Amino acid sequence: DARHYGITRTIAETERLLIREFTTKDKVDIFPDISVDPEFTEKYIEKMYGFFGYGIWALISKQNSSIIGRAGVYNREGYDGLEIGYEIDGPYKGRGLASEACTAILQYVHDKLFQNEIYAMIEAENRISEKFIKKLGFIYTGTYDGYNRYRKYLTAENKRV
């Protein structure tokens, strides 16, 4: 495995972004909303990327080579199927980067992870994310645990936005 030799795996490349695995050398948290220690990051990289082959990935700006957010797929405990998640850092919001990243990730999920459907869980009051996820082609399937759940079927014809 390339990770064993310190080689970072690139997931996708778009016009403005490089989507790659996080590394222990990155100076940002994978999950900025919760405090995590370097040991957690190391275990996350080993378990998620090493075992599952997916997880939350770093979004790198091609313009300045800095990490401008994170996005990827994961399994939410208690639910079937992969879920997509995304977060763009403050100064980079509103530029279409989330759409660019998520479109590339949906293609990756279909082409490389061989998944035919994917979910998104959005907090019920988060209207901006609901509008965004619908724009990506997700369809509302119900409310669970305070989240609105959406599904998108991935086919060769509809994986792109």
Coordinates of N, CA and C in Angstrom, one line a residue:
D1 N 0.8 -1.2 0.0 CA 0.0 0.0 0.0 C 0.9 1.2 0.0
A2 N 0.5 2.2 -0.8 CA 1.3 3.4 -1.0 C 1.5 4.2 0.3
R3 N 0.4 4.2 1.1 CA 0.4 4.9 2.4 C 1.5 4.4 3.3
H4 N 1.9 3.2 3.3 CA 2.9 2.6 4.1 C 4.3 3.3 3.7
Y5 N 4.4 3.7 2.5 CA 5.7 4.4 2.1 C 5.6 5.9 2.1
G6 N 4.5 6.4 2.7 CA 4.4 7.9 2.8 C 3.8 8.5 1.6
I7 N 3.3 7.8 0.7 CA 2.7 8.3 -0.5 C 1.2 8.6 -0.3
T8 N 0.8 9.8 -0.5 CA -0.6 10.2 -0.3 C -1.4 9.9 -1.5
R9 N -2.5 9.3 -1.3 CA -3.4 8.9 -2.4 C -4.3 10.0 -2.8
T10 N -4.3 10.3 -4.1 CA -5.2 11.3 -4.7 C -6.5 10.6 -5.1
I11 N -7.6 11.2 -4.7 CA -8.9 10.7 -5.0 C -9.4 11.2 -6.3
A12 N -9.3 12.5 -6.5 CA -9.8 13.2 -7.7 C -9.2 14.5 -7.9
E13 N -9.3 15.0 -9.1 CA -8.7 16.3 -9.4 C -9.8 17.0 -10.2
T14 N -10.1 18.3 -9.9 CA -11.0 19.1 -10.6 C -10.3 20.3 -11.2
E15 N -11.1 21.2 -11.8 CA -10.4 22.4 -12.4 C -9.7 23.2 -11.3
R16 N -10.3 23.3 -10.1 CA -9.7 24.1 -9.1 C -9.2 23.4 -7.8
L17 N -9.5 22.1 -7.7 CA -9.2 21.4 -6.5 C -8.4 20.1 -6.8
L18 N -7.7 19.7 -5.8 CA -7.1 18.4 -5.7 C -7.7 17.8 -4.4
I19 N -8.3 16.6 -4.6 CA -9.0 15.9 -3.5 C -8.1 14.7 -3.1
R20 N -7.6 14.7 -1.9 CA -6.6 13.7 -1.5 C -6.9 13.3 0.0
E21 N -6.3 12.2 0.3 CA -6.3 11.7 1.7 C -5.6 12.7 2.6
F22 N -6.1 12.9 3.8 CA -5.4 13.6 4.8 C -4.1 12.8 5.2
T23 N -3.1 13.5 5.7 CA -1.9 12.9 6.2 C -1.7 13.4 7.6
T24 N -0.8 12.7 8.3 CA -0.4 13.2 9.7 C 0.4 14.5 9.6
K25 N 0.9 14.8 8.4 CA 1.7 16.1 8.3 C 0.8 17.3 8.1
D26 N -0.5 17.1 7.7 CA -1.4 18.2 7.5 C -1.6 18.9 8.9
K27 N -1.6 20.3 8.8 CA -1.7 21.1 10.0 C -3.1 21.5 10.3
V28 N -4.1 20.8 9.8 CA -5.5 21.0 10.1 C -6.1 19.8 10.6
D29 N -7.2 20.0 11.3 CA -8.0 18.8 11.8 C -8.9 18.3 10.8
I30 N -9.0 17.0 10.7 CA -10.0 16.3 9.8 C -11.4 16.8 10.2
F31 N -11.6 16.8 11.5 CA -13.0 17.2 12.0 C -12.8 18.5 12.9
P32 N -12.9 19.6 12.3 CA -12.6 20.9 13.0 C -13.6 21.2 14.1
D33 N -14.8 20.6 14.1 CA -15.8 20.9 15.1 C -15.6 20.1 16.4
I34 N -14.7 19.1 16.4 CA -14.4 18.4 17.6 C -12.9 18.4 17.8
S35 N -12.5 18.4 19.0 CA -11.0 18.4 19.4 C -10.5 17.0 19.2
V36 N -9.5 16.8 18.4 CA -8.9 15.5 18.2 C -7.4 15.6 18.4
D37 N -6.8 14.6 18.9 CA -5.3 14.6 19.0 C -4.7 13.9 17.8
P38 N -3.4 14.1 17.7 CA -2.7 13.5 16.5 C -2.8 12.0 16.4
E39 N -2.9 11.4 17.6 CA -3.1 9.9 17.6 C -4.4 9.5 17.0
F40 N -5.5 10.3 17.2 CA -6.8 10.0 16.6 C -6.6 10.1 15.1
T41 N -6.0 11.2 14.6 CA -5.8 11.4 13.2 C -5.1 10.2 12.5
E42 N -4.0 9.8 13.2 CA -3.2 8.6 12.7 C -4.1 7.4 12.6
K43 N -4.9 7.1 13.7 CA -5.7 5.9 13.6 C -6.8 6.0 12.6
Y44 N -7.4 7.2 12.4 CA -8.4 7.5 11.4 C -7.8 7.2 10.0
I45 N -6.7 7.7 9.7 CA -6.0 7.5 8.4 C -5.8 6.0 8.2
E46 N -5.3 5.3 9.2 CA -5.0 3.9 9.1 C -6.3 3.0 8.9
K47 N -7.3 3.3 9.8 CA -8.5 2.5 9.7 C -9.4 2.9 8.6
M48 N -9.7 4.1 8.4 CA -10.7 4.5 7.3 C -10.1 4.3 5.9
Y49 N -8.9 4.9 5.7 CA -8.3 4.8 4.4 C -7.7 3.4 4.1
G50 N -7.0 2.9 5.1 CA -6.4 1.6 5.0 C -7.3 0.5 4.9
F51 N -8.4 0.5 5.7 CA -9.3 -0.7 5.7 C -10.4 -0.5 4.7
F52 N -11.1 0.7 4.8 CA -12.3 0.9 4.0 C -12.0 1.4 2.6
G53 N -10.9 2.2 2.5 CA -10.6 2.8 1.2 C -11.3 4.1 0.9
Y54 N -11.9 4.6 1.9 CA -12.6 5.9 1.8 C -12.7 6.6 3.2
G55 N -13.2 7.8 3.2 CA -13.3 8.6 4.4 C -13.5 10.0 4.1
I56 N -13.1 10.9 5.0 CA -13.1 12.3 4.8 C -11.8 12.7 4.2
W57 N -11.8 13.5 3.0 CA -10.6 13.8 2.3 C -10.3 15.3 2.4
A58 N -9.1 15.7 2.2 CA -8.7 17.1 2.1 C -9.0 17.7 0.8
L59 N -9.5 18.9 0.8 CA -9.7 19.7 -0.4 C -8.6 20.7 -0.5
I60 N -7.8 20.6 -1.5 CA -6.6 21.4 -1.7 C -6.9 22.4 -2.9
S61 N -6.7 23.6 -2.6 CA -6.8 24.7 -3.7 C -5.6 24.5 -4.6
K62 N -5.8 24.4 -5.9 CA -4.7 24.4 -6.8 C -4.1 25.8 -6.9
Q63 N -4.8 26.8 -6.6 CA -4.3 28.2 -6.7 C -3.2 28.5 -5.7
N64 N -3.4 28.0 -4.4 CA -2.4 28.3 -3.4 C -1.9 27.1 -2.6
S65 N -2.3 25.9 -3.0 CA -1.9 24.6 -2.4 C -2.3 24.5 -0.9
S66 N -3.3 25.2 -0.5 CA -3.7 25.1 1.0 C -5.0 24.3 1.1
I67 N -5.1 23.7 2.2 CA -6.4 22.9 2.5 C -7.5 24.0 2.7
I68 N -8.5 23.9 1.9 CA -9.6 24.9 2.0 C -10.9 24.2 2.5
G69 N -10.9 22.9 2.8 CA -12.1 22.3 3.3 C -11.8 20.8 3.4
R70 N -12.9 20.1 3.6 CA -12.9 18.6 3.6 C -14.2 18.1 3.1
A71 N -14.2 16.9 2.5 CA -15.4 16.3 1.9 C -15.0 14.8 1.7
G72 N -16.1 14.0 1.7 CA -15.8 12.6 1.5 C -17.1 11.8 1.8
V73 N -16.8 10.5 2.0 CA -17.9 9.6 2.3 C -17.6 8.7 3.5
Y74 N -18.6 8.3 4.2 CA -18.4 7.5 5.5 C -19.7 6.7 5.8
N75 N -19.6 5.8 6.7 CA -20.8 5.1 7.2 C -21.2 5.7 8.5
R76 N -22.5 6.2 8.5 CA -23.1 6.7 9.8 C -23.6 5.5 10.6
E77 N -23.2 5.5 11.8 CA -23.6 4.4 12.7 C -25.1 4.3 12.8
G78 N -25.6 3.1 12.6 CA -27.0 2.8 12.6 C -27.8 3.0 11.3
Y79 N -27.1 3.3 10.3 CA -27.7 3.5 8.9 C -27.0 2.7 7.9
D80 N -27.7 2.2 6.9 CA -27.1 1.5 5.8 C -26.6 2.5 4.7
G81 N -25.6 2.1 4.0 CA -25.1 2.9 2.9 C -24.1 4.0 3.2
L82 N -23.4 4.4 2.2 CA -22.5 5.5 2.4 C -23.2 6.9 2.4
E83 N -22.6 7.8 3.2 CA -23.1 9.1 3.3 C -22.1 10.1 2.9
I84 N -22.5 11.1 2.1 CA -21.5 12.1 1.7 C -21.5 13.3 2.7
G85 N -20.4 13.8 3.0 CA -20.3 15.0 3.9 C -19.3 16.0 3.3
Y86 N -19.4 17.2 3.6 CA -18.6 18.3 3.0 C -18.6 19.5 3.9
E87 N -17.5 20.2 3.9 CA -17.3 21.5 4.6 C -16.3 22.3 3.9
I88 N -16.6 23.5 3.6 CA -15.7 24.4 2.9 C -15.4 25.5 4.0
D89 N -14.1 25.8 4.2 CA -13.7 26.8 5.2 C -14.2 28.2 4.7
G90 N -14.5 29.0 5.8 CA -15.1 30.3 5.6 C -14.7 31.2 4.4
P91 N -13.5 31.6 4.2 CA -13.2 32.5 3.1 C -13.4 31.9 1.7
Y92 N -13.6 30.6 1.6 CA -13.7 29.9 0.3 C -15.2 29.5 0.0
K93 N -16.1 29.8 0.9 CA -17.5 29.5 0.7 C -18.1 30.4 -0.4
G94 N -19.1 29.9 -1.0 CA -19.8 30.7 -2.0 C -19.1 30.8 -3.4
R95 N -18.1 30.0 -3.6 CA -17.4 30.0 -4.9 C -17.7 28.8 -5.8
G96 N -18.6 27.9 -5.3 CA -18.9 26.7 -6.1 C -18.0 25.6 -5.8
L97 N -17.1 25.7 -4.8 CA -16.1 24.6 -4.6 C -16.7 23.4 -4.0
A98 N -17.8 23.5 -3.2 CA -18.4 22.4 -2.6 C -19.1 21.5 -3.7
S99 N -19.7 22.2 -4.7 CA -20.3 21.5 -5.8 C -19.3 20.8 -6.6
E100 N -18.2 21.5 -6.9 CA -17.1 20.9 -7.7 C -16.5 19.7 -7.0
A101 N -16.3 19.8 -5.7 CA -15.8 18.6 -4.9 C -16.7 17.5 -4.8
C102 N -18.0 17.8 -4.5 CA -19.0 16.7 -4.3 C -19.3 16.0 -5.6
T103 N -19.3 16.8 -6.7 CA -19.5 16.1 -8.1 C -18.4 15.1 -8.4
A104 N -17.2 15.5 -8.1 CA -16.0 14.6 -8.3 C -16.1 13.4 -7.4
I105 N -16.5 13.6 -6.1 CA -16.7 12.5 -5.2 C -17.8 11.6 -5.6
L106 N -18.9 12.1 -6.1 CA -20.0 11.2 -6.5 C -19.5 10.3 -7.7
Q107 N -18.7 10.9 -8.6 CA -18.2 10.1 -9.7 C -17.2 9.0 -9.1
Y108 N -16.4 9.4 -8.2 CA -15.5 8.4 -7.5 C -16.2 7.3 -6.9
V109 N -17.3 7.6 -6.1 CA -18.1 6.6 -5.4 C -18.7 5.6 -6.4
H110 N -19.1 6.1 -7.5 CA -19.7 5.2 -8.5 C -18.6 4.4 -9.2
D111 N -17.6 5.1 -9.7 CA -16.6 4.4 -10.6 C -15.6 3.6 -9.8
K112 N -15.2 4.0 -8.6 CA -14.1 3.3 -7.9 C -14.6 2.5 -6.7
L113 N -15.7 2.9 -6.1 CA -16.2 2.2 -4.9 C -17.4 1.3 -5.3
F114 N -17.8 1.4 -6.6 CA -18.9 0.6 -7.2 C -20.2 0.7 -6.4
Q115 N -20.5 1.9 -5.9 CA -21.8 2.1 -5.2 C -22.8 2.7 -6.2
N116 N -24.1 2.2 -6.0 CA -25.1 2.7 -6.9 C -26.1 3.7 -6.2
E117 N -25.8 3.9 -4.9 CA -26.6 5.0 -4.2 C -25.8 5.5 -3.1
I118 N -26.1 6.7 -2.7 CA -25.4 7.4 -1.6 C -26.5 8.3 -0.9
Y119 N -26.2 8.6 0.3 CA -27.1 9.3 1.2 C -26.5 10.6 1.7
A120 N -27.3 11.5 2.1 CA -26.9 12.8 2.8 C -27.8 13.0 3.9
M121 N -27.3 13.3 5.1 CA -28.1 13.6 6.3 C -27.9 15.1 6.6
I122 N -28.9 15.9 6.5 CA -28.9 17.4 6.7 C -29.7 17.7 7.9
E123 N -29.1 18.5 8.8 CA -29.9 19.0 10.0 C -31.2 19.7 9.4
A124 N -32.3 19.4 10.0 CA -33.6 19.9 9.5 C -33.7 21.4 9.3
E125 N -33.0 22.2 10.1 CA -33.1 23.6 9.9 C -32.0 24.2 9.0
N126 N -31.2 23.4 8.4 CA -30.1 23.8 7.5 C -30.6 23.9 6.1
R127 N -31.3 25.0 5.8 CA -31.9 25.2 4.5 C -30.9 25.3 3.4
I128 N -29.7 25.9 3.7 CA -28.7 26.1 2.6 C -28.2 24.8 2.2
S129 N -27.9 23.9 3.1 CA -27.4 22.6 2.7 C -28.5 21.7 2.0
E130 N -29.7 21.9 2.5 CA -30.8 21.2 1.8 C -30.9 21.6 0.3
K131 N -30.8 22.9 0.1 CA -30.9 23.4 -1.3 C -29.7 22.9 -2.1
F132 N -28.5 22.9 -1.5 CA -27.3 22.4 -2.2 C -27.4 20.9 -2.6
I133 N -27.9 20.1 -1.6 CA -27.9 18.7 -1.8 C -29.0 18.3 -2.9
K134 N -30.1 19.1 -2.9 CA -31.1 18.9 -3.9 C -30.5 19.3 -5.3
K135 N -29.7 20.3 -5.4 CA -29.1 20.7 -6.6 C -28.2 19.6 -7.2
L136 N -27.6 18.8 -6.3 CA -26.7 17.7 -6.7 C -27.6 16.5 -7.1
G137 N -28.9 16.6 -7.0 CA -29.8 15.5 -7.5 C -30.2 14.6 -6.4
F138 N -30.0 14.9 -5.1 CA -30.5 14.0 -4.1 C -32.0 14.3 -3.9
I139 N -32.7 13.2 -3.4 CA -34.2 13.3 -3.2 C -34.5 13.0 -1.7
Y140 N -35.3 13.8 -1.1 CA -35.7 13.6 0.3 C -36.4 12.3 0.5
T141 N -36.0 11.6 1.5 CA -36.6 10.2 1.9 C -37.2 10.2 3.2
G142 N -37.0 11.2 4.1 CA -37.7 11.2 5.4 C -36.8 11.9 6.4
T143 N -37.3 12.0 7.6 CA -36.6 12.6 8.7 C -36.3 11.5 9.7
Y144 N -35.0 11.5 10.2 CA -34.5 10.5 11.1 C -33.6 11.2 12.1
D145 N -33.9 11.0 13.4 CA -33.1 11.6 14.5 C -32.8 13.0 14.3
G146 N -33.7 13.8 13.8 CA -33.6 15.3 13.7 C -32.9 15.7 12.4
Y147 N -32.6 14.7 11.5 CA -31.9 15.0 10.3 C -32.9 14.7 9.1
N148 N -32.8 15.5 8.1 CA -33.5 15.1 6.9 C -32.6 14.3 6.0
R149 N -33.1 13.1 5.6 CA -32.3 12.2 4.8 C -32.6 12.3 3.4
Y150 N -31.6 12.3 2.6 CA -31.7 12.3 1.1 C -30.9 11.2 0.5
R151 N -31.4 10.8 -0.7 CA -30.8 9.7 -1.4 C -30.5 10.1 -2.9
K152 N -29.4 9.6 -3.4 CA -29.2 9.8 -4.8 C -28.8 8.5 -5.4
Y153 N -29.4 8.1 -6.5 CA -29.0 6.9 -7.2 C -27.9 7.2 -8.2
L154 N -26.8 6.5 -8.2 CA -25.7 6.8 -9.1 C -25.7 5.8 -10.2
T155 N -25.7 6.4 -11.4 CA -25.6 5.6 -12.6 C -24.6 6.3 -13.5
A156 N -24.2 5.7 -14.6 CA -23.3 6.3 -15.5 C -23.8 7.6 -16.1
E157 N -25.1 7.7 -16.2 CA -25.8 8.9 -16.8 C -25.9 10.0 -15.8
N158 N -26.1 9.8 -14.5 CA -26.4 10.9 -13.6 C -25.4 11.1 -12.5
K159 N -24.2 10.6 -12.5 CA -23.3 10.8 -11.5 C -22.7 12.2 -11.5
R160 N -22.8 12.8 -12.6 CA -22.3 14.2 -12.7 C -23.5 15.2 -12.5
V161 N -23.2 16.4 -12.0 CA -24.2 17.4 -11.8 C -24.4 18.1 -13.2

